[in-house]
Amino acid sequence: MTDVTPSVAEGLSPQVSLRQALSAFSTGVTILSTASSTGDPVGLTANSFNVLSLEPPLVLWSLRTSSGCAETFLAASHFTVNVLSEDQIDISRRFARPGDDRFEGVTWRFGPGAVPRIQGCAAIFECRIVSHQTYGDHVLFIGLVEEHRYQARRPLIFHHGKYHTLGQPL
């Protein structure tokens, strides 16, 4: 096929153009959480979560090295992936903004690995960190899933810079 459609991002800076193209890939919305060295809950909104392996059960996610949470996650032994449900948009927004106590007003509890779990999520994965490595401007974390929970809730989706939920199956 020789017909090539020009990018809608023509005239934009390479970084803005790349971000625009990446936004075409729909993702789930997660809160990644851990505990600080003093036991305080720490978390942030992320959509970089993915499955790496089923056997052993490994997941991965990435965090900007300049994030205010980076040092805490790098020092942690465990993290929780909280997969948000469609009614948790406010939680996603709260954890996406800078702030000291993002957990205030959010129903949560510590799991067996002493890391926070947010209630009402579509799924949670409590993981032991087995590896982290810096690539470019992000740290890639790999976690071994030690415990998981699933609830039949519709997930929160992020696509083209906006929140969505699942429609009808095709």
XYZ file of C-alpha atoms in Angstrom:
170
model
C 0.000 0.000 0.000
C 1.558 3.307 -1.039
C -1.006 5.778 0.273
C 0.282 7.302 3.508
C -2.035 9.507 5.539
C -0.215 12.522 6.987
C -0.059 12.790 10.748
C -2.598 15.082 12.387
C 0.344 16.227 14.482
C 2.174 18.037 11.657
C 3.568 21.356 12.811
C 3.765 20.275 16.458
C 6.993 19.761 18.387
C 8.219 16.140 18.315
C 7.369 15.671 22.012
C 3.824 17.064 21.655
C 3.314 15.040 18.479
C 4.461 11.854 20.245
C 2.158 12.498 23.222
C -0.748 13.039 20.819
C -0.028 9.766 19.021
C 0.349 7.873 22.318
C -3.037 9.189 23.487
C -4.677 7.079 20.767
C -3.832 4.001 22.863
C -6.569 3.466 25.461
C -5.404 2.440 28.920
C -6.878 1.576 32.251
C -6.383 4.034 35.095
C -4.552 2.931 38.217
C -3.396 4.315 41.516
C 0.035 2.974 42.404
C 0.480 2.994 46.163
C 3.137 2.155 48.702
C 4.120 3.198 52.217
C 6.867 5.625 53.171
C 9.651 4.672 55.577
C 7.483 6.113 58.379
C 4.470 4.033 57.296
C 2.501 6.857 55.674
C 0.514 5.961 52.543
C 1.893 7.347 49.263
C 0.250 7.093 45.862
C -0.145 8.523 42.393
C -2.304 8.109 39.305
C -0.654 6.134 36.501
C -1.708 4.505 33.260
C 1.615 2.808 32.534
C 0.604 -0.492 34.197
C 0.945 -3.701 32.182
C 1.243 -7.470 32.570
C 4.735 -8.854 32.018
C 4.286 -12.573 32.753
C 1.661 -15.010 34.014
C 4.185 -17.592 35.241
C 5.580 -16.247 37.423
C 2.941 -13.520 37.839
C 4.825 -10.300 37.052
C 3.516 -6.806 36.344
C 5.283 -3.600 35.396
C 4.737 0.135 35.502
C 6.832 3.257 35.091
C 7.291 6.476 37.060
C 8.871 9.771 36.002
C 12.233 10.148 37.729
C 11.280 13.733 38.640
C 8.102 12.615 40.454
C 7.835 13.653 44.085
C 7.030 9.997 44.880
C 10.067 8.513 43.099
C 12.343 8.243 46.144
C 9.608 6.606 48.221
C 8.856 3.959 45.584
C 12.585 3.320 45.007
C 13.053 2.669 48.746
C 9.935 0.472 49.046
C 9.773 -3.322 49.033
C 6.124 -3.545 47.902
C 3.495 -1.633 45.953
C -0.181 -2.035 45.131
C -1.745 -1.518 41.720
C -5.298 -0.270 42.348
C -7.248 -0.599 39.064
C -9.902 2.104 39.308
C -13.557 1.489 38.522
C -15.686 3.874 36.462
C -17.056 5.636 39.548
C -13.575 6.564 40.831
C -12.770 9.500 38.509
C -12.462 11.856 41.495
C -9.875 9.558 43.076
C -7.888 9.503 39.834
C -7.909 13.297 39.667
C -6.965 13.661 43.344
C -3.937 11.372 42.989
C -2.868 13.046 39.724
C -2.439 16.427 41.441
C 0.412 17.375 43.750
C -0.561 17.175 47.390
C 0.611 15.868 50.709
C -2.362 13.749 51.767
C -3.954 12.290 48.672
C -5.515 9.534 50.798
C -7.605 11.960 52.878
C -11.286 11.180 52.283
C -10.465 7.976 50.354
C -11.509 4.613 51.806
C -8.428 2.406 52.010
C -6.613 -0.077 54.230
C -3.187 -1.686 54.450
C -2.826 -5.091 52.771
C -0.616 -7.984 53.926
C 2.501 -6.341 52.450
C 1.861 -3.182 54.529
C 0.961 -1.143 51.436
C -2.306 0.776 50.884
C -5.253 -0.736 49.033
C -8.039 1.543 47.818
C -11.530 0.159 48.336
C -14.049 -0.097 45.476
C -11.514 -0.806 42.729
C -12.143 -3.167 39.818
C -8.986 -5.067 40.791
C -5.950 -4.787 43.031
C -2.539 -6.403 42.714
C -0.248 -6.355 45.724
C 3.322 -6.850 44.549
C 6.833 -7.309 45.867
C 9.324 -5.214 43.911
C 11.766 -7.561 42.171
C 13.443 -4.997 39.946
C 13.615 -1.343 39.066
C 15.723 0.243 36.360
C 15.940 3.762 34.956
C 15.277 4.203 31.234
C 15.321 7.743 29.873
C 13.214 9.965 32.127
C 11.334 7.090 33.820
C 11.996 4.276 36.287
C 10.537 0.920 35.256
C 9.286 -1.153 38.212
C 8.686 -4.900 37.979
C 6.631 -6.534 40.700
C 5.848 -10.136 41.602
C 2.116 -10.395 42.314
C 1.772 -11.837 45.819
C -1.969 -11.268 46.145
C -4.739 -10.034 43.890
C -8.450 -9.286 44.149
C -11.070 -8.824 41.447
C -14.550 -7.296 41.624
C -17.002 -7.282 38.722
C -16.897 -3.507 38.250
C -16.548 -1.572 35.027
C -13.027 -0.109 34.789
C -12.115 3.528 34.298
C -10.471 4.080 30.886
C -8.251 6.936 29.642
C -8.255 7.752 25.906
C -7.243 10.916 24.023
C -6.808 12.799 27.297
C -10.301 12.030 28.624
C -11.926 9.523 30.951
C -14.222 6.868 29.495
C -15.796 3.601 30.517
C -16.384 0.453 28.515
C -19.195 0.385 25.995
C -20.950 -2.631 24.592
C -18.859 -5.666 23.592
C -18.355 -5.974 19.851
